[in-house]
Coordinates of C-alpha atoms in Angstrom, one line a residue:
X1 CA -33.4 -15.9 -38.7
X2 CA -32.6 -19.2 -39.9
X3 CA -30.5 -21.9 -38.2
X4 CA -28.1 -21.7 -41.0
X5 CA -28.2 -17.8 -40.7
X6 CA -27.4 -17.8 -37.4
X7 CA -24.5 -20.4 -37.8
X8 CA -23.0 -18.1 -40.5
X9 CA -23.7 -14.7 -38.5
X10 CA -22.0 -15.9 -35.8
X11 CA -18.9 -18.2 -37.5
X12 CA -19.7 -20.5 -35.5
X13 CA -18.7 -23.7 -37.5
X14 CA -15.3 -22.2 -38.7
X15 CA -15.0 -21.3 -34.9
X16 CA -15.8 -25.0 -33.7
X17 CA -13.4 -26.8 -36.4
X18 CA -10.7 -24.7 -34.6
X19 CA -11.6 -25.5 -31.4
X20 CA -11.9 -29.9 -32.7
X21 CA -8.3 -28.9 -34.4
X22 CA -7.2 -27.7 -31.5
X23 CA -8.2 -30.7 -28.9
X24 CA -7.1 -33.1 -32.0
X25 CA -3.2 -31.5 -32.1
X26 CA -2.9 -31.6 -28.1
X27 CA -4.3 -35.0 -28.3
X28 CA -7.1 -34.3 -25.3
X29 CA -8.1 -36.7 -23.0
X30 CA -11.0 -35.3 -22.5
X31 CA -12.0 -33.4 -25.6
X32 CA -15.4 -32.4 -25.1
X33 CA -13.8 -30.5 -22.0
X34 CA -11.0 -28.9 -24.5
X35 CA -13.4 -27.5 -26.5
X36 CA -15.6 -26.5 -24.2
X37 CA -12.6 -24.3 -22.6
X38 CA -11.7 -23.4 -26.0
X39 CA -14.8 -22.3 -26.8
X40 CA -14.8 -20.4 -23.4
X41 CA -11.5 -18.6 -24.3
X42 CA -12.4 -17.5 -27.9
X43 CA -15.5 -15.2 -26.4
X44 CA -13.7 -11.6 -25.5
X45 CA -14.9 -11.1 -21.8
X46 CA -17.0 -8.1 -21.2
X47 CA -18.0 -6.8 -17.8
X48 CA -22.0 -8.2 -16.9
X49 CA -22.6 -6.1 -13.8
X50 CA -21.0 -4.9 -10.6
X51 CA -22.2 -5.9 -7.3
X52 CA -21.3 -4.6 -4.4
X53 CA -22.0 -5.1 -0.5
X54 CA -21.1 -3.7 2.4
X55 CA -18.4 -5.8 5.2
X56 CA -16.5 -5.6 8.2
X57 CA -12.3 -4.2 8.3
X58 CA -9.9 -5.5 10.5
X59 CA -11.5 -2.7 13.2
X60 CA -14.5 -3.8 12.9
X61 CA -15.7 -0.6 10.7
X62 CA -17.4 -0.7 7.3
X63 CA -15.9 -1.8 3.9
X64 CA -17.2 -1.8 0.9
X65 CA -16.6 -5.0 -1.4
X66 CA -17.1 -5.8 -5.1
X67 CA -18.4 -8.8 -7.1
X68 CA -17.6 -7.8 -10.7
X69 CA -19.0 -10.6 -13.2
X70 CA -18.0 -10.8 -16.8
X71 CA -19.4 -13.1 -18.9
X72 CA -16.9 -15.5 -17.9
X73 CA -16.2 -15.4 -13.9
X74 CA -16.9 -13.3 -11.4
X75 CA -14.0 -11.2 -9.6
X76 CA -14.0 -9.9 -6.3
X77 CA -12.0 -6.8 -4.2
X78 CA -12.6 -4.7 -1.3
X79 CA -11.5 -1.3 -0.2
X80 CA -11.0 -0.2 3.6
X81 CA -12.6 3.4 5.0
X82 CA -10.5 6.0 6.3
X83 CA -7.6 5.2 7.8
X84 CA -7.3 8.6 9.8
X85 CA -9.5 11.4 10.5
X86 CA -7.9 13.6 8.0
X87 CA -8.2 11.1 5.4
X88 CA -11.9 10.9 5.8
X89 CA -13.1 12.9 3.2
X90 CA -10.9 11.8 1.1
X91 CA -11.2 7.9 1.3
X92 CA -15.4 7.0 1.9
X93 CA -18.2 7.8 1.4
X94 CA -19.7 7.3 4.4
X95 CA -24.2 7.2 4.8
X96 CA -26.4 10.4 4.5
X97 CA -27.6 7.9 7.6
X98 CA -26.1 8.6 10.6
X99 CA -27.1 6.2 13.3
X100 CA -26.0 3.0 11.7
X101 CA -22.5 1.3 13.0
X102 CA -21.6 4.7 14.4
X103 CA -22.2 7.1 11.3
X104 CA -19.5 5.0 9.1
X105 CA -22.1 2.8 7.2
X106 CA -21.1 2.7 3.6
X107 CA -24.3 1.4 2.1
X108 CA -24.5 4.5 0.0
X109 CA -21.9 3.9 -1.4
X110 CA -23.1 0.4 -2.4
X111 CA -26.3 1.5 -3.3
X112 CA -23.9 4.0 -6.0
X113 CA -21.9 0.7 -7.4
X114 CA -25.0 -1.2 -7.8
X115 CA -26.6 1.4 -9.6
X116 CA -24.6 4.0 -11.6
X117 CA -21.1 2.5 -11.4
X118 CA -22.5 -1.0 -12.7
X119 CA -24.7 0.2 -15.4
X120 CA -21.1 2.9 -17.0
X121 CA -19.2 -0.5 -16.9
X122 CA -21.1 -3.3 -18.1
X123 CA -20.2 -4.1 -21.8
X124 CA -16.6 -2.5 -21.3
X125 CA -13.4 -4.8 -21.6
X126 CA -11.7 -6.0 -18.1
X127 CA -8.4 -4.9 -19.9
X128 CA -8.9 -1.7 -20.8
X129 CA -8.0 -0.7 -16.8
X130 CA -7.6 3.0 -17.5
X131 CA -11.0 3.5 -19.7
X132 CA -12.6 1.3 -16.9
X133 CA -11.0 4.0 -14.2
X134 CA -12.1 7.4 -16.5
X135 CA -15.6 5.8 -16.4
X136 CA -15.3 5.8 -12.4
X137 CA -14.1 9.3 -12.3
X138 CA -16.4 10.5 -14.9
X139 CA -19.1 9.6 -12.3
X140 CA -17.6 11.7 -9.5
X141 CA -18.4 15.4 -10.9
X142 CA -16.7 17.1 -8.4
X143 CA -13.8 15.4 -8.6
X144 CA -13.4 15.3 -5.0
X145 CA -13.7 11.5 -4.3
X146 CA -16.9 12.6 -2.1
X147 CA -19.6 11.2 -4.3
X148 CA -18.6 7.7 -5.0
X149 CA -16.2 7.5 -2.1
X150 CA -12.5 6.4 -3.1
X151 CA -12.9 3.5 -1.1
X152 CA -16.2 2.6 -3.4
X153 CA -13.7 3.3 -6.6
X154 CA -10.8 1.5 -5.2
X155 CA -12.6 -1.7 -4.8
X156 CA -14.4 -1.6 -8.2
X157 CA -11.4 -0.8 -9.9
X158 CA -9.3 -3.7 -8.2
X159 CA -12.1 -6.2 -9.3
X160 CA -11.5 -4.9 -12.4
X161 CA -7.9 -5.3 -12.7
X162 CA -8.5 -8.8 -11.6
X163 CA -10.6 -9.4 -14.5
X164 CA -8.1 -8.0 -16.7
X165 CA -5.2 -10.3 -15.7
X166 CA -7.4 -13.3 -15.8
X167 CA -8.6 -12.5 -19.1
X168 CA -4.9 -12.5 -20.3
X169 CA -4.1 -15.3 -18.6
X170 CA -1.9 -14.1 -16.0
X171 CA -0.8 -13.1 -12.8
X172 CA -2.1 -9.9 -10.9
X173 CA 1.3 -8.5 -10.9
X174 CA 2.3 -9.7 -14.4
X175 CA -1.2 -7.8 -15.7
X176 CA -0.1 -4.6 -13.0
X177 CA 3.4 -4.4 -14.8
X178 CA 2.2 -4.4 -18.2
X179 CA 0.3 -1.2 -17.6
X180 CA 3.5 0.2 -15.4
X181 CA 5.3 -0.7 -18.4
X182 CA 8.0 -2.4 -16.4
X183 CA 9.0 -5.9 -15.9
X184 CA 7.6 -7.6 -12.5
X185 CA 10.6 -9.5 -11.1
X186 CA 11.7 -7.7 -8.0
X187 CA 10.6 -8.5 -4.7
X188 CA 9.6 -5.4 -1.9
X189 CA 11.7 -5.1 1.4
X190 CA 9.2 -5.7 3.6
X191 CA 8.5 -2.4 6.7
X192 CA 7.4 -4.4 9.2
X193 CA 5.3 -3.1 12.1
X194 CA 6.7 -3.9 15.6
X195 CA 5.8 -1.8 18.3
X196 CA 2.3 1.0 17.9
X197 CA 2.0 4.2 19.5
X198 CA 0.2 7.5 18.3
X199 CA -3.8 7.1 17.4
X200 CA -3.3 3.5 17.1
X201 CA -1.9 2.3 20.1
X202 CA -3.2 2.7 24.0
X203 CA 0.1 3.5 25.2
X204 CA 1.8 6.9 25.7
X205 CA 4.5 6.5 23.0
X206 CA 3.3 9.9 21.0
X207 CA 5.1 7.9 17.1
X208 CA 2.4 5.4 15.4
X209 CA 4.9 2.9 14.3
X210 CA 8.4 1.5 14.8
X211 CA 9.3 -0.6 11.9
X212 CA 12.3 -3.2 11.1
X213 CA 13.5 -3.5 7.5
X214 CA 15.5 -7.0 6.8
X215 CA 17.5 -5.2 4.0
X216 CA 20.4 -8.2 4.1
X217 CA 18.0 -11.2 3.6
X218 CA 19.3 -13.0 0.6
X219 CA 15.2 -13.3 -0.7
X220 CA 11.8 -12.3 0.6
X221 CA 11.4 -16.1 2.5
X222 CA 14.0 -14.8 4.9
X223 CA 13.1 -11.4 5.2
X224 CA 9.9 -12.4 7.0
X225 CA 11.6 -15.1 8.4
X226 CA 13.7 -12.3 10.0
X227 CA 10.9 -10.1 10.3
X228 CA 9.2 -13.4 12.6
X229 CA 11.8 -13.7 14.7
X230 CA 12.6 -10.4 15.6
X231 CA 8.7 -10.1 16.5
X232 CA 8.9 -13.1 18.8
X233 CA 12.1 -12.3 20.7
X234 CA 10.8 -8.8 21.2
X235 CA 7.3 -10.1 23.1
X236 CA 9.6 -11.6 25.2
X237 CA 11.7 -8.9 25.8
X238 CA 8.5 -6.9 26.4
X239 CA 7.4 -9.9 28.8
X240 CA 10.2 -9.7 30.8
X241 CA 10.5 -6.2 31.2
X242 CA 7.0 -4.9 31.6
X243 CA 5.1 -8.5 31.9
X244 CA 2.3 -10.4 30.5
X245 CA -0.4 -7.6 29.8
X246 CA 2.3 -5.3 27.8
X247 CA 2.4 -7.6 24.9
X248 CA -1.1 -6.7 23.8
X249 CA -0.5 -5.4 20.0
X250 CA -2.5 -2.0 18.4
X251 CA -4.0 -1.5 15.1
X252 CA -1.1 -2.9 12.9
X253 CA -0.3 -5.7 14.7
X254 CA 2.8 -4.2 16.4
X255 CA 3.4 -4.6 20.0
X256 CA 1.6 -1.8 22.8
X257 CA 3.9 -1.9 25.8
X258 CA 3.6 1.3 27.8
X259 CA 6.0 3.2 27.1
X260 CA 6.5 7.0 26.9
X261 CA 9.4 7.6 24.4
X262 CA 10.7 6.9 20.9
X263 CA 14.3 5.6 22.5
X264 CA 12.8 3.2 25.1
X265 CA 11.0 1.7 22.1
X266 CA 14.1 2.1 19.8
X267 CA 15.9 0.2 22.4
X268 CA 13.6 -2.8 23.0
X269 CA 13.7 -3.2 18.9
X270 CA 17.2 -3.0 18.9
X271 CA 17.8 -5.8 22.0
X272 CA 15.5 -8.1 19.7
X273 CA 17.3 -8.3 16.6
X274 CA 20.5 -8.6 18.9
X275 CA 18.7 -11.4 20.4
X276 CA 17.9 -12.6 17.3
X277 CA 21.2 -12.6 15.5
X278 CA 20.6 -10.0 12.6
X279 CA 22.4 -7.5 13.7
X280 CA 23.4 -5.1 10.8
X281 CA 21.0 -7.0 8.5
X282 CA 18.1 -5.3 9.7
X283 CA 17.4 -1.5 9.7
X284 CA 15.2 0.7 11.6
X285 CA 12.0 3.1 10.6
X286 CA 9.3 5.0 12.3
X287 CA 6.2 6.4 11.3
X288 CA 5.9 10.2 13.4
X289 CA 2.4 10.4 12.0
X290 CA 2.9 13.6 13.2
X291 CA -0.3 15.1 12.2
X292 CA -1.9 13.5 15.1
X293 CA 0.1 15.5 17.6
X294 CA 0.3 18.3 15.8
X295 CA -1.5 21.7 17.6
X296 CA -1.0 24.7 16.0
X297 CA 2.6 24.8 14.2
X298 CA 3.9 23.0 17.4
X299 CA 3.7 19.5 18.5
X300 CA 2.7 17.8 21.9
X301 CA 4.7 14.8 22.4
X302 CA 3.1 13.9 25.6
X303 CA -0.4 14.5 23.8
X304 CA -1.2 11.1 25.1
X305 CA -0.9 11.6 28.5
X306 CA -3.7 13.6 30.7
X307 CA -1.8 15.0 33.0
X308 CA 1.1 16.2 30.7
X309 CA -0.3 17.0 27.6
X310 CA 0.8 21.1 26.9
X311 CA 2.7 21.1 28.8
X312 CA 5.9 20.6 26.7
X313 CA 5.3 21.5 23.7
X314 CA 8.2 21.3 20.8
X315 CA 8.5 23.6 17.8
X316 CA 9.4 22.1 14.2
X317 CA 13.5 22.8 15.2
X318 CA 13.3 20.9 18.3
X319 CA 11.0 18.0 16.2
X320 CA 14.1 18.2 13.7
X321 CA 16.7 17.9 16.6
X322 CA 14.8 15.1 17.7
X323 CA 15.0 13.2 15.0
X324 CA 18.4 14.1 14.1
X325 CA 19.5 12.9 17.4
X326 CA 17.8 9.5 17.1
X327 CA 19.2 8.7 13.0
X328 CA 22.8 9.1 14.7
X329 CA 22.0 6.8 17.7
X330 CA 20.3 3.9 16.0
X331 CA 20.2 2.8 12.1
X332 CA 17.2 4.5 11.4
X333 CA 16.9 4.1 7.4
X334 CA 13.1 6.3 6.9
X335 CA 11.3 8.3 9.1
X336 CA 7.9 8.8 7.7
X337 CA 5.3 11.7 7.8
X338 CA 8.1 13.5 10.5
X339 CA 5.8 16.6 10.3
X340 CA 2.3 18.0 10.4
X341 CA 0.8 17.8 6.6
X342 CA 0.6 21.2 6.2
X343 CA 4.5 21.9 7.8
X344 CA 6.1 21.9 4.1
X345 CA 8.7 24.3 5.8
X346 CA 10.4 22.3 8.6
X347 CA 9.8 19.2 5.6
X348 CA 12.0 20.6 3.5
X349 CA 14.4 21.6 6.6
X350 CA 15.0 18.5 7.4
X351 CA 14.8 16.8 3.8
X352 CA 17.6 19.6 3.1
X353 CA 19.4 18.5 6.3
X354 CA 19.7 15.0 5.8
X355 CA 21.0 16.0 1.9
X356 CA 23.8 17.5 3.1
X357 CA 25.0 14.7 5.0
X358 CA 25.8 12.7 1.8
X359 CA 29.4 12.5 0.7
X360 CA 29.9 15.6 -2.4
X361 CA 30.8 13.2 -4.7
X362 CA 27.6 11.3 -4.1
X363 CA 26.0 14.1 -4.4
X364 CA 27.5 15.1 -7.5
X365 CA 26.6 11.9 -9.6
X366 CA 23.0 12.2 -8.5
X367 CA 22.3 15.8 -9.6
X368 CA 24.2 15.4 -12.7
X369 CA 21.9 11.7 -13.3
X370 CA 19.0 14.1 -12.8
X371 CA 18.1 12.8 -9.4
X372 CA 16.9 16.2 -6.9
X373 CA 18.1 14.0 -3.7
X374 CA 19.7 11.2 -2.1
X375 CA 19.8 10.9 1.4
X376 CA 21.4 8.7 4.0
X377 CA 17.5 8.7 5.6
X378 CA 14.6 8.5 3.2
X379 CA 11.8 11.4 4.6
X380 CA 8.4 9.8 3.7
X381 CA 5.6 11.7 3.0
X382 CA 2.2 10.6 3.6
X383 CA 0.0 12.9 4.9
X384 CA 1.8 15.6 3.5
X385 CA 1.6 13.9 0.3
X386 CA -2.2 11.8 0.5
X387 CA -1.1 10.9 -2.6
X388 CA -2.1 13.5 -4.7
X389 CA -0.6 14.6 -8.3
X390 CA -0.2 18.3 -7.3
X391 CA 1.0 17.8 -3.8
X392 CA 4.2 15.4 -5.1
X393 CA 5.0 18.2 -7.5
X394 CA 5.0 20.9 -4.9
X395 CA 7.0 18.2 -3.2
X396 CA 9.2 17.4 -5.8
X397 CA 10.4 21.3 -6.5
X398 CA 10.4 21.9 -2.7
X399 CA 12.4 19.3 -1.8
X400 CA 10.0 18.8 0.9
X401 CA 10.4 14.5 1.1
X402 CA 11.8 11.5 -1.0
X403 CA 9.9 8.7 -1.1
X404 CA 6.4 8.4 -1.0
X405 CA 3.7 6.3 0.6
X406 CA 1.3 4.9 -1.9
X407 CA -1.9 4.4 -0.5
X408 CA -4.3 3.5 -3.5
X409 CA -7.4 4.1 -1.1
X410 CA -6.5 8.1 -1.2
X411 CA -6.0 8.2 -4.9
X412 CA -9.3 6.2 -5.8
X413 CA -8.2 3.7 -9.2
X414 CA -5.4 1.5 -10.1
X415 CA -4.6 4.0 -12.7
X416 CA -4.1 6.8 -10.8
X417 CA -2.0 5.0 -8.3
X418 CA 0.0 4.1 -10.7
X419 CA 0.7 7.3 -12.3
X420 CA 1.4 8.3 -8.6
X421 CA 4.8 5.3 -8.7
X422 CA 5.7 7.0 -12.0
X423 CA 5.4 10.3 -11.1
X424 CA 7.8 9.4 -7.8
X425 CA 10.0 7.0 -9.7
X426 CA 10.3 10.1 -12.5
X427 CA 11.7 12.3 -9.4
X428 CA 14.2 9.3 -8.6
X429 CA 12.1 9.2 -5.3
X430 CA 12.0 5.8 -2.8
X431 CA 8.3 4.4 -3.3
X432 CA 6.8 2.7 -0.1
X433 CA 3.4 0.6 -0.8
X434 CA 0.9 1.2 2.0
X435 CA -1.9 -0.6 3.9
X436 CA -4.0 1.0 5.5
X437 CA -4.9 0.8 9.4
X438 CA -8.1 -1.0 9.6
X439 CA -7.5 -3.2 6.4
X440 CA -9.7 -5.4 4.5
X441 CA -8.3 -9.5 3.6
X442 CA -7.6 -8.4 -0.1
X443 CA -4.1 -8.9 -1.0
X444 CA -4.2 -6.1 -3.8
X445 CA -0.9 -4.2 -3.1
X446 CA 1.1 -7.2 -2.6
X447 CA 0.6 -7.5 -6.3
X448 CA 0.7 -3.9 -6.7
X449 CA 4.0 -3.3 -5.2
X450 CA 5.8 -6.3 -7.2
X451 CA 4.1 -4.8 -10.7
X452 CA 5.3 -1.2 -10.1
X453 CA 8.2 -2.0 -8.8
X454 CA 8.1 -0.2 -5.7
X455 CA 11.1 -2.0 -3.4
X456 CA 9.8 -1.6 -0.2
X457 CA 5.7 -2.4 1.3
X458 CA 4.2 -1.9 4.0
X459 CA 1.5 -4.7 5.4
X460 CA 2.1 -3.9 9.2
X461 CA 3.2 -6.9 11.8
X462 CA 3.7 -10.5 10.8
X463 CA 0.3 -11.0 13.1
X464 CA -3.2 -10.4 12.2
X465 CA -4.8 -11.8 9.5
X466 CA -5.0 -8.5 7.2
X467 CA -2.0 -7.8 7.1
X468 CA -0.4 -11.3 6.4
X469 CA -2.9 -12.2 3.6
X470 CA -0.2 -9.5 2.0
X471 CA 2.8 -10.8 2.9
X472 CA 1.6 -14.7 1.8
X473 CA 1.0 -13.5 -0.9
X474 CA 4.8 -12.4 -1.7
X475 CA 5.9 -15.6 -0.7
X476 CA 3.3 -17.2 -3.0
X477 CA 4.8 -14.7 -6.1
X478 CA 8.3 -15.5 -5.0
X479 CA 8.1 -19.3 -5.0
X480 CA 6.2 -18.6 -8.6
X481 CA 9.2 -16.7 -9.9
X482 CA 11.7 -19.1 -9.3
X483 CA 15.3 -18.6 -10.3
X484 CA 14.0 -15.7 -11.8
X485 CA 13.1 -13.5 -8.4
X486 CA 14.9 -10.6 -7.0
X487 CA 14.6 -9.2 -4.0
X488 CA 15.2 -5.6 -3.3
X489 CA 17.3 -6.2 -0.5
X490 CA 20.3 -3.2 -0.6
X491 CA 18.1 -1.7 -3.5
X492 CA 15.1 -1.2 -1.9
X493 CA 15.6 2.5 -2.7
X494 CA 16.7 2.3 -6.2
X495 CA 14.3 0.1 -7.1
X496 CA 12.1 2.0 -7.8
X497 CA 13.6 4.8 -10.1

């Protein structure tokens, strides 16, 4: 081929006069570095090859990360393991190996990206997010997430949707609401961890979390500014009461004194925002995780503790009592995962419960509006949910929870996830944005939750690095939005309907 062939083939000098136009009309000061980019810019990106490595979470466990090159830049994600032992399966893919890092090595799911995963995707355009994400699952024959791992796809797939937006030219969240098909204005309400208990936590308070929710900041600057301060003054409440060694903090950053019971912790949260001066502008929400104490069909709220553990046992009624009890002592706003994942009866109790509390004509508007409940308390399901298409539906027509806790990590792709906000926004349901214990750095759902829209997110405490890369990041997209921002605040529940 000719010189001249090769100029025409290609349109090259049609496709350099555009680019000299171009530098000409914005009057360059450089323009041998305006064309260049112009250049640059007029080539469609197309993914080169995926690489991918294995790293440390915020527990020290393996994560899998991605370096996903285009012929342009190189964009990089990563993807946490299991975040609890029922999610195993579902999240990694964890070595055939055994004996390395204590059977959680995810080098074969490296070894899976570099290989198969790299070789379906190169040539494929970083926009096209949901032919990118079939091409994952079409890799995973069983469908079961066990064979690339969801942690593997989750990371691959979020290096991808940062390839997209940067190919477009703009933000991660502007990119993430273009394939929600919603506007990306609205700020989360942030659930801030404060206190641990349950799996992640070595106290004896049986719940994992105790979270505040600054619904009545006027933006998201002052809801973590609220969120701060409320931390602080409760490490020294903590001090005071139970002294220096009881502010040590468990997997989410919140605060590990040793306590036995939800109230004691209830109560120290509830002296800090007092002592903090927010009363009535910040709300109250637990995680049960109740799966973890869960034996049988009963639970052992004392599962924690040696000597009493079975010996107390509580049946689904008495876990609904419970809870009951505590939303008319304290203002509790959401008590996630209240039951075991498999206790879609007492659920839908106590989702039924909490529906009859609301005023009839409330009621009214929001069944004739097409809504199937509003409640005083939002019930979060998580692992009664994991996520899962068929498991909201069942939810949905049981009226077993509503809101749901998004973790991407349990779904596998972008896409899916955010078919999971639809199919919860569809049902008129809450939508809570999830880290996951034992978190990578990667800011992902920051982005995510602001995209679809989701009014509330969950990052854990405003300590540890993991979980504040997310919530910097917020403050980053609301300083970018201007004028223009909203924050959830009151709406954190419509929001996302």
């Amino acid at each position: 081929m000719s010189v001249q062939e090769y100029l025409e083939k290609h349109l090259l000098p049609r496709k350099i006069e555009e680019a000299v136009n171009a530098a000409v009309r914005a009057k360059a000061a450089d323009p041998v570095l305006f064309i260049s980019t112009h250049m640059r810019r007029a080539a469609p990106a197309v993914i080169t090859r995926v690489c991918a490595r294995q790293i440390l979470d915020s527990r020290g466990a393996p994560a899998v990360e991605v370096d996903l090159h285009t012929n342009k830049a190189v964009h990089r994600a990563s993807a946490a393991g299991p975040g609890a032992p029922e999610g195993a399966a579902v999240d990694a893919t964890r070595d055939v190996e055994k004996r390395r890092l204590l059977a959680k090595a995810v080098a074969d799911s490296v070894r899976l990206i570099n290989g198969k995963v790299s070789e379906a995707l190169v040539g494929m355009d970083p926009q096209q997010q949901a032919q990118i994400d079939q091409a994952i699952m079409d890799l995973d024959k069983a469908h079961h997430r066990t064979e690339v791992g969801a942690n593997a796809m989750l990371a691959v797939s979020i290096a991808a949707c940062k390839a997209g937006a940067a190919e477009k030219e703009v933000p991660l969240y502007k990119h993430i609401a273009d394939l929600v098909g919603k506007s990306a204005t609205t700020l989360p309400v942030p659930a801030i961890t404060v206190i641990n208990g349950g799996t992640h936590a070595g106290n004896n308070l049986p719940i994992q979390e105790i979270m505040i929710l600054p619904i009545g900041a006027k933006n998201f600057e002052e809801a973590m500014q609220m969120g701060s301060e409320t931390y602080h003054h409760l490490k020294d409440i903590i001090w005071e009461k139970y002294g220096s060694d009881s502010c040590n903090i468990g997997d989410d950053g919140g605060f590990a004194p040793n306590i036995s019971s939800i109230t004691e912790g209830l109560d120290l949260v509830i002296a800090a925002i007092d002592r903090a001066g927010y009363n009535g502008r910040i709300k109250l929400a637990i995680d049960a995780a109740a799966t973890d104490f869960c034996v049988g069909k009963k639970y052992d709220l004392e599962f924690k503790s040696a000597k009493k553990s079975g010996q107390n046992f509580k049946t689904g009624d008495d876990m609904i009592e419970i809870y009951s009890q505590l939303c008319s002592e304290y203002p509790l706003v959401s008590i996630e995962q209240p039951f075991d994942k498999d206790d879609w009866e007492h659920s839908k109790k106590f989702t039924t419960l909490e529906l009859c509390q609301v005023p009839i004509v409330l009621f009214i508007f929001y069944l004739l509006s097409g809504a199937h409940a509003i409640m005083h308390l939002q019930v979060v399901g998580d692992d009664l949910l994991m996520s899962d298409p068929e498991r909201i539906k069942r939810a949905v027509n049981e009226y077993t929870c509503d809101a749901l806790t998004l973790k991407a990590s349990q779904v596998g792709t972008v896409t899916e996830a955010i078919e999971a906000v639809k199919q919860a926004k569809d049902a008129h349901w809450g939508v809570m944005v999830s880290h996951r214990s034992g978190d990578t750095d990667d800011s992902f759902i920051a982005d995510l939750a602001v995209g679809a829209a989701a009014g509330q997110i969950k990052a854990g405490a405003p300590c540890r690095g993991e979980c504040l890369t997310k919530y910097n990041q917020l403050l980053r997209i609301e300083e970018e939005f201007g004028s223009e921002g909203v924050y959830a605040g009151e709406n954190w529940r419509t929001t996302a309907s």
